[in-house]
Amino acid sequence: MQLTGSQILVECLKEQGVDTIFGYPGGSVLNIYDELYRHQSEIRHILTSHEQGASHAADGYARSTGKVGVCLATSGPGATNLVTGIATAYMDSVPMVAITGNVSVNLLGKDSFQEVDITGITMPVTKHNFIVKDVNNLAETLRRAFEIAQSGRPGPVLVDIAKDVTANKTEYTKVPIKKIRKKSDTILEEDIQAGLEMIRKARKPVIFIGGGAVISDAGDEVKEFVSKVHAPVADTLMGKGAFDGEDILYTGMLGMHGTKAANLSVTKCDLLITIGSRFSDRVTGNISKFAKNAKILQIDVDPAEINKNVSIHQSIIGDVEEVLKRLNAKLEQQDHESWVNQVLEMKEQFPLKYNPEILTGPYILEKIYELTQGDAIITTEVGQHQMWAAQFIKYKKPRTFISSGGLGTMGYGLGACIGAKVGNPDKTVINIAGDGCFRMNMNEIATATRYNIPIIEIIFNNHVLGMVRQWQSLFYGKRYSQTTLHDKVDFVKVAEAMGAKAYRITKKEEVEVVLKEALSLNTPVVIECHIESDDKVWPMVAPGAPIEEVITEEDLEEKEK
């Protein structure tokens, strides 16, 4: 049948099972929006307050559901406003399709009104991108975009469509979409056997879990593997929930703000089994001293990550779930009781701490965990609050911690929270923010209230850019250049003006009462919590130091004496 490009776009979205799009209209996408109007009972469109919010919402939707997130923007500034969100998704391997309009083909390259080379701009931060100049290529391009976004190591794909393509007609035939197969053709038997041999010989193994285990939905396989290897477990920020944070073998996060138990166990181990992690600099610290006593076995879907940041001894390339299935089928039960007990003693000796006398971020997060029974989806912005959320909430399931890891995008969390709630309407979804981050994206509260998306936004207001101030305190002689935010913005009034229910907490006794009320409401809620300006995230590894030199506040005080 003959359809316009806009009609083909909507039909292709329906083919892919897309039920929600986050976007913002404009001249170059008017034909698309007109067609979406006709299909609003099949595809829900969420109008965000800013295109960046749309990209973050699509990202949060994708991370929390495992499906492809879709965002839509017009040409020029609309398209460029998506770039930070696309880069965020790229760094964390999030399956996303960003659709942008552009000027008509005859106006391309002429500096036309709202024209920009968005494919050129996004080339470094997309898995692939396309510009469609012929309606005959549109359907196939869209299908390829969704396939690329989901296959192998996922990532964002951009499809830029000239305006006249959305109006022109061509023949459209519906195509049944094949399920994306997990990458297994690269899993070599000799690599499996070599990995098994390393595990059998190990006396002090540690299992290190990254975001690849979450992306692969390998939670069951990870649990079985940990049990068979009988080893302590550490994770990355992106790996939260792939292994149960309440399990006795879990030692905490590894790296700059990792636990002492995790950092010291990796330093002392003789085998580091790395599952779906790319060895970020925030994890490794001084690379020359990272896991210096260990052989390293790396399991990853992307061969480009092997030996990129850390030199390893053996790799198994393929989807994490598929690799672990094969290892689990052939691995005998191991016993490392002495080593495990040694690590558990470190875990008991070096617990995470905070000041119990005052209102703090960690106290609020522990109350959230208690009142939600660990069943909420937590999204975060970037900074101290993000690290506390990683440390003090125990993530029992994958896709329940959603945060910008690789790019570290301030302003990410609120949009992601909206996307996660839209994708998981029966779940409690809470965004943890700092006051600096809230300033960057507070306009998306209006999106939540427009559609009555019942999210909870919790702002840790310390009146400073907390993480930057922490570095200034420790490494820049307490010269607080442009990190103090004492001004007259009233977040409660701002939230109420945008239609949200809002609370202010200034002391510990108010926390439980306010949280219980917020959790009982079915409406967007903003809670501003006033905490101390100089609260710090501990433990910490100084930049450039090896991870075993992880220090606590007590260590620092002792050193300064």
XYZ file of C-alpha atoms in Angstrom:
561
model
C 0.000 0.000 0.000
C 1.095 3.580 -0.687
C 1.905 5.534 2.478
C 3.591 8.828 3.294
C 6.932 8.840 5.089
C 5.214 9.880 8.311
C 2.770 7.010 8.038
C 5.638 4.605 7.342
C 7.498 5.900 10.401
C 4.523 5.238 12.673
C 3.903 1.803 11.137
C 7.565 0.890 11.678
C 7.352 2.001 15.304
C 4.315 -0.214 15.744
C 6.212 -3.098 14.089
C 8.912 -2.698 16.728
C 6.421 -2.763 19.585
C 7.024 0.875 20.540
C 4.323 2.049 22.933
C 5.839 5.348 24.106
C 7.792 8.224 22.565
C 9.309 11.172 24.433
C 9.661 14.317 22.370
C 9.068 17.930 21.472
C 7.504 19.117 18.185
C 8.773 21.649 15.656
C 8.515 22.602 11.997
C 10.555 19.782 10.475
C 8.595 17.060 12.284
C 5.077 18.453 11.923
C 4.098 15.724 9.461
C 5.264 13.102 11.954
C 3.354 14.729 14.805
C 0.239 14.939 12.685
C 0.453 11.199 12.117
C 1.156 10.491 15.799
C -2.050 12.403 16.571
C -3.947 9.839 14.507
C -2.333 6.958 16.394
C -2.357 8.324 19.923
C -4.344 5.326 21.160
C -1.486 3.037 20.061
C 1.627 5.115 20.735
C 1.708 7.390 23.739
C 3.645 10.617 23.290
C 5.097 12.332 26.363
C 5.770 16.028 25.760
C 8.773 16.939 27.892
C 9.749 20.449 28.889
C 13.024 20.303 26.952
C 14.431 17.960 24.319
C 17.247 16.922 26.650
C 14.576 15.752 29.075
C 13.095 13.655 26.264
C 16.409 11.928 25.576
C 16.966 11.207 29.274
C 13.399 9.920 29.634
C 13.887 7.571 26.683
C 17.132 6.424 28.312
C 15.469 5.783 31.692
C 12.626 3.946 29.980
C 15.143 1.723 28.173
C 17.324 0.974 31.200
C 14.383 0.100 33.413
C 12.447 -2.033 30.910
C 15.153 -3.504 28.692
C 13.248 -2.246 25.643
C 14.415 0.367 23.141
C 13.749 3.936 24.249
C 12.567 6.354 21.567
C 12.838 10.151 21.493
C 11.814 12.625 18.803
C 12.910 16.198 18.091
C 12.806 18.747 15.326
C 15.777 20.022 13.330
C 18.461 22.472 14.433
C 18.311 23.322 18.143
C 15.773 20.584 18.769
C 18.215 18.002 17.464
C 21.254 19.478 19.207
C 19.365 19.528 22.513
C 19.277 15.724 22.305
C 23.047 15.371 22.033
C 23.892 15.205 25.756
C 21.222 12.546 26.267
C 22.478 10.560 23.288
C 26.055 10.743 24.606
C 24.851 9.629 28.041
C 23.175 6.586 26.503
C 26.239 5.848 24.385
C 28.626 5.800 27.332
C 26.399 3.392 29.264
C 25.380 1.156 26.314
C 21.675 1.998 26.392
C 19.454 0.893 23.475
C 17.841 4.066 22.163
C 16.594 5.375 18.831
C 16.640 9.157 18.469
C 14.558 10.432 15.549
C 15.143 13.970 14.298
C 13.643 15.982 11.495
C 15.710 18.047 9.120
C 15.021 20.571 6.387
C 13.873 19.334 2.985
C 16.460 17.696 0.729
C 16.718 20.714 -1.589
C 17.618 22.925 1.404
C 20.290 20.678 2.927
C 23.769 22.194 3.019
C 22.534 25.738 2.450
C 22.494 26.992 6.057
C 18.721 26.903 5.916
C 16.572 27.935 8.867
C 17.028 25.429 11.722
C 19.365 23.274 9.654
C 22.212 21.438 11.360
C 24.339 18.443 10.420
C 23.104 16.320 13.308
C 24.566 13.100 11.882
C 27.987 14.757 11.789
C 27.569 16.123 15.298
C 26.476 12.794 16.791
C 28.825 10.484 14.916
C 31.218 10.098 17.893
C 28.391 9.417 20.386
C 26.125 7.033 18.495
C 26.513 3.366 17.710
C 25.390 4.304 14.202
C 23.435 7.103 12.582
C 21.536 7.711 9.371
C 20.170 10.577 7.304
C 17.169 9.638 5.159
C 16.801 11.629 1.921
C 14.593 9.195 0.003
C 11.266 7.901 1.268
C 11.993 4.553 -0.407
C 14.785 3.986 2.144
C 12.869 5.022 5.241
C 11.317 1.748 6.404
C 14.498 -0.277 5.974
C 16.555 2.400 7.730
C 14.239 2.455 10.728
C 14.293 -1.330 10.995
C 18.084 -1.350 10.833
C 18.232 1.377 13.476
C 16.245 -0.687 15.971
C 18.262 -3.802 15.197
C 21.592 -2.007 15.655
C 20.437 -0.346 18.888
C 19.646 -3.734 20.464
C 22.204 -6.130 19.030
C 25.571 -7.030 20.545
C 26.596 -4.208 22.830
C 23.526 -1.935 22.776
C 23.686 1.776 22.123
C 21.883 4.802 20.714
C 21.155 5.149 16.990
C 20.073 8.417 15.379
C 17.793 8.614 12.345
C 17.624 12.069 10.752
C 14.766 12.462 8.263
C 14.414 15.286 5.724
C 11.018 16.981 5.967
C 9.944 16.233 2.403
C 10.638 12.534 3.021
C 7.913 12.574 5.683
C 5.427 13.897 3.090
C 6.455 11.836 0.048
C 4.759 8.518 -0.665
C 6.028 5.039 -1.437
C 4.949 1.438 -1.147
C 4.970 0.036 2.382
C 4.849 -3.634 3.305
C 4.714 -4.743 6.913
C 7.639 -6.963 7.895
C 7.579 -9.339 10.869
C 10.397 -8.368 13.201
C 12.763 -11.135 14.197
C 13.836 -11.344 17.811
C 17.378 -10.098 18.347
C 19.619 -13.055 19.094
C 22.229 -12.733 21.789
C 25.789 -12.697 20.528
C 27.208 -16.194 20.936
C 29.131 -16.950 17.738
C 32.265 -15.376 19.247
C 32.232 -17.656 22.304
C 35.087 -20.064 21.626
C 35.327 -23.438 23.350
C 39.048 -22.984 23.946
C 38.348 -19.694 25.740
C 35.710 -21.373 27.909
C 38.154 -24.137 28.817
C 40.950 -21.660 29.546
C 38.597 -19.663 31.788
C 37.504 -22.796 33.637
C 41.115 -23.781 34.217
C 41.879 -20.360 35.714
C 38.897 -20.672 38.056
C 39.887 -24.185 39.152
C 43.427 -23.092 39.972
C 42.426 -19.969 41.892
C 42.666 -19.899 45.683
C 41.542 -16.312 46.225
C 39.119 -15.359 43.431
C 36.943 -12.238 43.289
C 34.015 -11.788 40.910
C 33.670 -8.232 39.597
C 30.355 -7.361 37.966
C 29.687 -4.474 35.584
C 26.783 -3.064 33.619
C 27.062 -5.741 30.930
C 25.538 -8.246 33.334
C 22.491 -5.985 33.789
C 22.141 -5.303 30.064
C 22.305 -9.038 29.328
C 19.618 -9.851 31.939
C 22.065 -12.364 33.360
C 20.992 -12.127 37.009
C 20.113 -15.810 37.421
C 23.318 -16.924 35.707
C 25.402 -14.553 37.848
C 23.836 -15.932 41.025
C 24.594 -19.525 39.999
C 28.124 -18.631 38.913
C 28.922 -16.870 42.204
C 27.616 -19.860 44.123
C 29.708 -22.316 42.087
C 32.913 -20.276 42.222
C 32.276 -19.510 45.909
C 33.889 -16.087 45.791
C 33.280 -12.584 47.110
C 31.591 -10.147 44.731
C 32.207 -6.474 43.950
C 30.390 -4.359 41.375
C 30.511 -1.120 39.434
C 28.003 1.715 39.538
C 26.407 0.289 36.373
C 26.457 -3.275 37.705
C 24.163 -2.587 40.662
C 21.486 -5.248 41.114
C 23.021 -7.853 38.814
C 23.968 -9.595 42.058
C 21.857 -9.277 45.202
C 23.261 -6.486 47.373
C 21.942 -8.265 50.480
C 23.874 -11.480 49.785
C 26.617 -12.225 52.314
C 29.186 -12.592 49.502
C 28.549 -9.035 48.279
C 31.353 -6.683 49.373
C 30.157 -3.438 47.779
C 31.181 -1.151 44.964
C 34.761 -1.112 43.688
C 36.863 1.965 42.992
C 37.116 5.624 43.950
C 34.169 5.499 46.344
C 34.154 1.747 46.734
C 34.147 -0.022 50.077
C 37.396 -0.927 51.785
C 36.384 -4.597 51.668
C 35.860 -4.512 47.895
C 39.024 -2.536 47.136
C 41.256 -4.594 49.426
C 39.833 -7.936 48.267
C 40.593 -7.074 44.632
C 44.093 -5.995 45.634
C 44.703 -9.275 47.495
C 42.970 -11.706 45.105
C 44.803 -14.123 42.803
C 42.041 -14.206 40.160
C 39.750 -11.352 39.153
C 36.788 -12.590 37.120
C 35.379 -9.505 35.403
C 31.872 -9.760 33.985
C 30.650 -7.004 31.662
C 32.904 -4.221 32.912
C 35.222 -2.010 30.869
C 37.630 -1.077 33.703
C 36.763 2.619 33.952
C 39.367 4.896 35.508
C 36.974 5.468 38.417
C 37.169 1.729 39.110
C 40.858 1.013 38.637
C 42.598 3.998 40.192
C 46.312 3.686 39.401
C 46.186 1.116 36.588
C 49.774 -0.058 37.098
C 48.849 -1.196 40.612
C 45.336 -2.472 39.904
C 44.771 -6.124 40.936
C 48.549 -6.466 40.937
C 48.520 -9.943 42.503
C 45.858 -11.373 40.218
C 45.347 -12.953 36.880
C 42.378 -11.365 35.125
C 39.633 -13.204 33.245
C 37.397 -10.773 31.333
C 33.961 -11.669 29.962
C 32.550 -9.056 27.603
C 30.395 -8.821 24.493
C 32.636 -6.152 22.953
C 36.128 -7.267 21.831
C 37.201 -3.606 21.739
C 37.111 -3.584 25.552
C 39.678 -6.368 25.895
C 43.089 -5.013 26.911
C 41.846 -1.443 26.333
C 42.306 -0.071 29.831
C 43.805 -3.011 31.752
C 46.012 -5.807 30.443
C 44.278 -9.129 31.035
C 45.304 -12.788 30.884
C 42.251 -14.406 29.274
C 39.025 -13.239 27.672
C 35.733 -14.794 26.661
C 33.921 -12.702 24.054
C 30.152 -12.929 23.905
C 26.891 -12.081 25.589
C 27.327 -12.368 29.366
C 24.283 -14.552 29.891
C 25.352 -16.967 27.149
C 28.942 -17.152 28.424
C 27.867 -17.786 32.013
C 25.456 -20.504 30.941
C 28.341 -22.367 29.342
C 30.668 -21.840 32.273
C 28.020 -22.880 34.794
C 27.286 -26.082 32.859
C 30.921 -27.198 33.048
C 32.179 -25.763 36.338
C 32.384 -28.017 39.375
C 31.527 -26.636 42.802
C 34.518 -24.730 44.206
C 35.365 -24.166 47.859
C 37.201 -21.048 49.020
C 36.029 -20.949 52.625
C 39.256 -19.565 54.099
C 39.461 -16.743 51.536
C 35.773 -15.902 51.791
C 36.023 -15.699 55.577
C 39.024 -13.386 55.255
C 37.022 -11.024 53.022
C 33.961 -11.207 55.271
C 36.151 -10.162 58.203
C 37.260 -7.103 56.191
C 33.629 -6.378 55.377
C 32.780 -6.446 59.088
C 35.884 -4.467 60.046
C 35.302 -1.666 57.513
C 31.562 -0.923 57.285
C 30.160 2.164 55.615
C 29.530 4.889 58.207
C 27.860 8.258 58.581
C 27.141 10.693 61.406
C 24.026 9.376 63.204
C 23.480 12.623 65.112
C 22.423 14.827 62.193
C 20.272 14.714 59.061
C 22.384 13.186 56.288
C 21.936 11.791 52.801
C 22.845 8.240 53.872
C 20.243 8.310 56.665
C 17.518 9.390 54.231
C 18.545 6.693 51.744
C 18.469 3.982 54.400
C 14.951 5.131 55.333
C 13.893 4.956 51.674
C 15.254 1.422 51.478
C 13.467 0.442 54.667
C 10.086 1.939 53.726
C 10.110 0.609 50.144
C 11.512 -2.759 51.290
C 14.147 -2.402 48.596
C 11.564 -2.740 45.862
C 11.740 0.770 44.362
C 13.480 1.837 41.180
C 16.057 4.456 42.139
C 17.311 6.983 39.603
C 19.955 9.569 40.392
C 21.584 12.710 39.194
C 25.396 12.937 39.453
C 27.439 13.846 42.513
C 27.629 13.000 46.199
C 23.981 11.955 46.361
C 24.648 9.510 43.498
C 27.501 7.850 45.376
C 25.486 7.655 48.593
C 22.614 6.072 46.661
C 25.051 3.474 45.312
C 26.489 2.819 48.773
C 23.538 2.854 51.150
C 20.750 1.202 49.180
C 21.101 -2.533 48.611
C 19.961 -3.314 45.076
C 18.502 -6.803 44.962
C 17.436 -6.897 41.324
C 18.815 -5.588 38.015
C 17.324 -2.480 36.386
C 16.458 -0.946 39.764
C 19.402 1.505 39.880
C 19.515 3.965 36.990
C 22.273 6.535 36.821
C 24.625 8.229 34.381
C 27.885 6.382 34.901
C 30.214 6.959 31.977
C 29.330 10.534 31.052
C 28.353 11.685 34.542
C 25.509 13.887 33.328
C 24.141 16.376 35.826
C 20.478 16.894 34.929
C 19.996 13.261 33.891
C 17.995 11.829 36.763
C 14.622 13.564 36.667
C 14.020 12.827 32.991
C 15.219 9.249 33.525
C 12.885 8.943 36.518
C 9.913 9.991 34.394
C 10.887 7.493 31.689
C 11.345 4.693 34.212
C 7.953 5.373 35.793
C 6.211 5.458 32.401
C 7.817 2.114 31.590
C 7.055 0.643 35.030
C 3.751 2.167 36.153
C 3.295 -0.335 38.993
C 6.701 0.402 40.560
C 7.667 3.117 43.030
C 10.229 5.282 41.209
C 12.347 7.790 43.142
C 14.942 10.237 41.858
C 17.787 11.253 44.155
C 19.137 14.700 43.303
C 21.454 17.365 44.600
C 20.450 21.003 44.539
C 22.963 21.731 41.768
C 21.515 19.011 39.547
C 17.909 19.968 40.294
C 18.619 23.454 38.950
C 19.581 21.911 35.623
C 16.405 19.929 35.019
C 13.713 21.166 37.407
C 11.513 22.113 34.435
C 10.722 18.412 33.970
C 8.617 18.526 37.153
C 6.106 20.241 34.866
C 6.211 17.152 32.633
C 5.447 14.889 35.580
C 2.523 17.041 36.704
C 1.157 17.493 33.166
C 0.611 13.746 32.886
C 0.307 13.051 36.633
C 3.302 10.715 36.513
C 3.653 9.917 40.241
C 7.394 10.109 40.754
C 9.151 11.179 43.949
C 11.962 13.717 43.574
C 14.247 13.953 46.613
C 16.677 16.876 46.689
C 19.666 16.771 49.008
C 20.088 20.516 49.426
C 23.508 21.293 50.880
C 23.653 24.732 49.174
C 26.854 23.744 47.352
C 28.038 21.671 44.424
C 28.866 18.899 46.865
C 31.202 16.605 44.954
C 33.179 19.469 43.449
C 33.403 21.101 46.886
C 34.637 17.800 48.330
C 37.521 17.800 45.837
C 38.188 21.471 46.568
C 38.313 20.640 50.299
C 40.680 17.717 49.913
C 42.888 18.716 46.977
C 42.510 22.473 46.364
C 43.184 24.009 49.753
C 39.487 24.704 50.467
C 39.336 27.333 47.745
C 35.621 27.064 46.942
C 35.590 28.627 43.502
C 32.007 28.912 42.187
C 30.644 25.969 44.186
C 28.578 27.807 46.806
C 24.879 28.082 45.949
C 23.500 30.264 48.730
C 20.810 32.188 46.894
C 17.100 32.833 47.117
C 15.640 29.955 45.094
C 12.894 28.200 47.077
C 12.601 24.673 45.677
C 9.355 23.962 47.515
C 7.659 27.010 46.006
C 9.098 26.155 42.569
C 7.734 22.620 42.774
C 4.335 23.799 43.977
C 4.203 26.387 41.196
C 4.642 23.557 38.691
C 1.804 21.608 40.281
C 3.663 19.113 42.465
C 3.114 18.296 46.106
C 6.175 19.584 47.970
C 7.772 19.150 51.405
C 10.804 20.515 53.210
C 12.766 18.398 55.690
C 15.260 20.005 58.067
C 15.668 17.362 60.791
C 15.847 13.572 61.131
C 12.534 13.256 62.935
C 10.649 14.494 59.870
C 12.097 11.998 57.391
C 9.961 8.929 58.025
C 6.694 10.857 58.324
C 7.228 12.745 55.066
C 8.455 9.695 53.144
C 5.474 7.614 54.256
C 3.064 10.320 53.131
C 4.854 10.761 49.804
C 4.772 7.016 49.154
C 1.045 6.918 49.894
C 0.176 9.598 47.338
C -0.411 8.929 43.662
C 0.927 12.248 42.473
C 4.306 13.877 41.690
C 6.105 14.786 44.910
C 9.206 16.890 45.555
C 10.998 16.621 48.920
C 13.735 19.110 49.729
C 16.101 17.826 52.440
C 18.548 20.252 54.026
C 21.888 18.582 54.803
C 25.310 19.872 55.864
C 27.456 21.601 53.242
C 30.607 19.712 54.178
C 29.260 16.161 54.410
C 31.574 14.002 52.291
C 31.395 10.682 50.497
C 33.593 8.151 52.257
C 35.581 6.004 51.639
C 37.588 7.678 48.883
C 40.621 6.927 46.740
C 42.564 10.030 45.740
C 42.863 10.507 41.963
C 45.901 8.642 40.649
C 46.284 6.535 43.794
C 45.934 2.736 43.822
C 42.586 1.477 45.054
C 44.103 -0.207 48.117
C 44.919 3.303 49.392
C 41.241 3.838 50.098
C 40.745 6.162 53.040
C 37.920 6.950 55.429
C 37.254 10.160 57.328
C 38.941 8.581 60.354
C 42.021 7.735 58.269
C 42.244 11.338 57.078
C 41.926 12.730 60.610
C 44.643 10.365 61.836
C 46.914 11.371 58.954
C 46.402 15.096 59.655
C 47.412 14.602 63.309
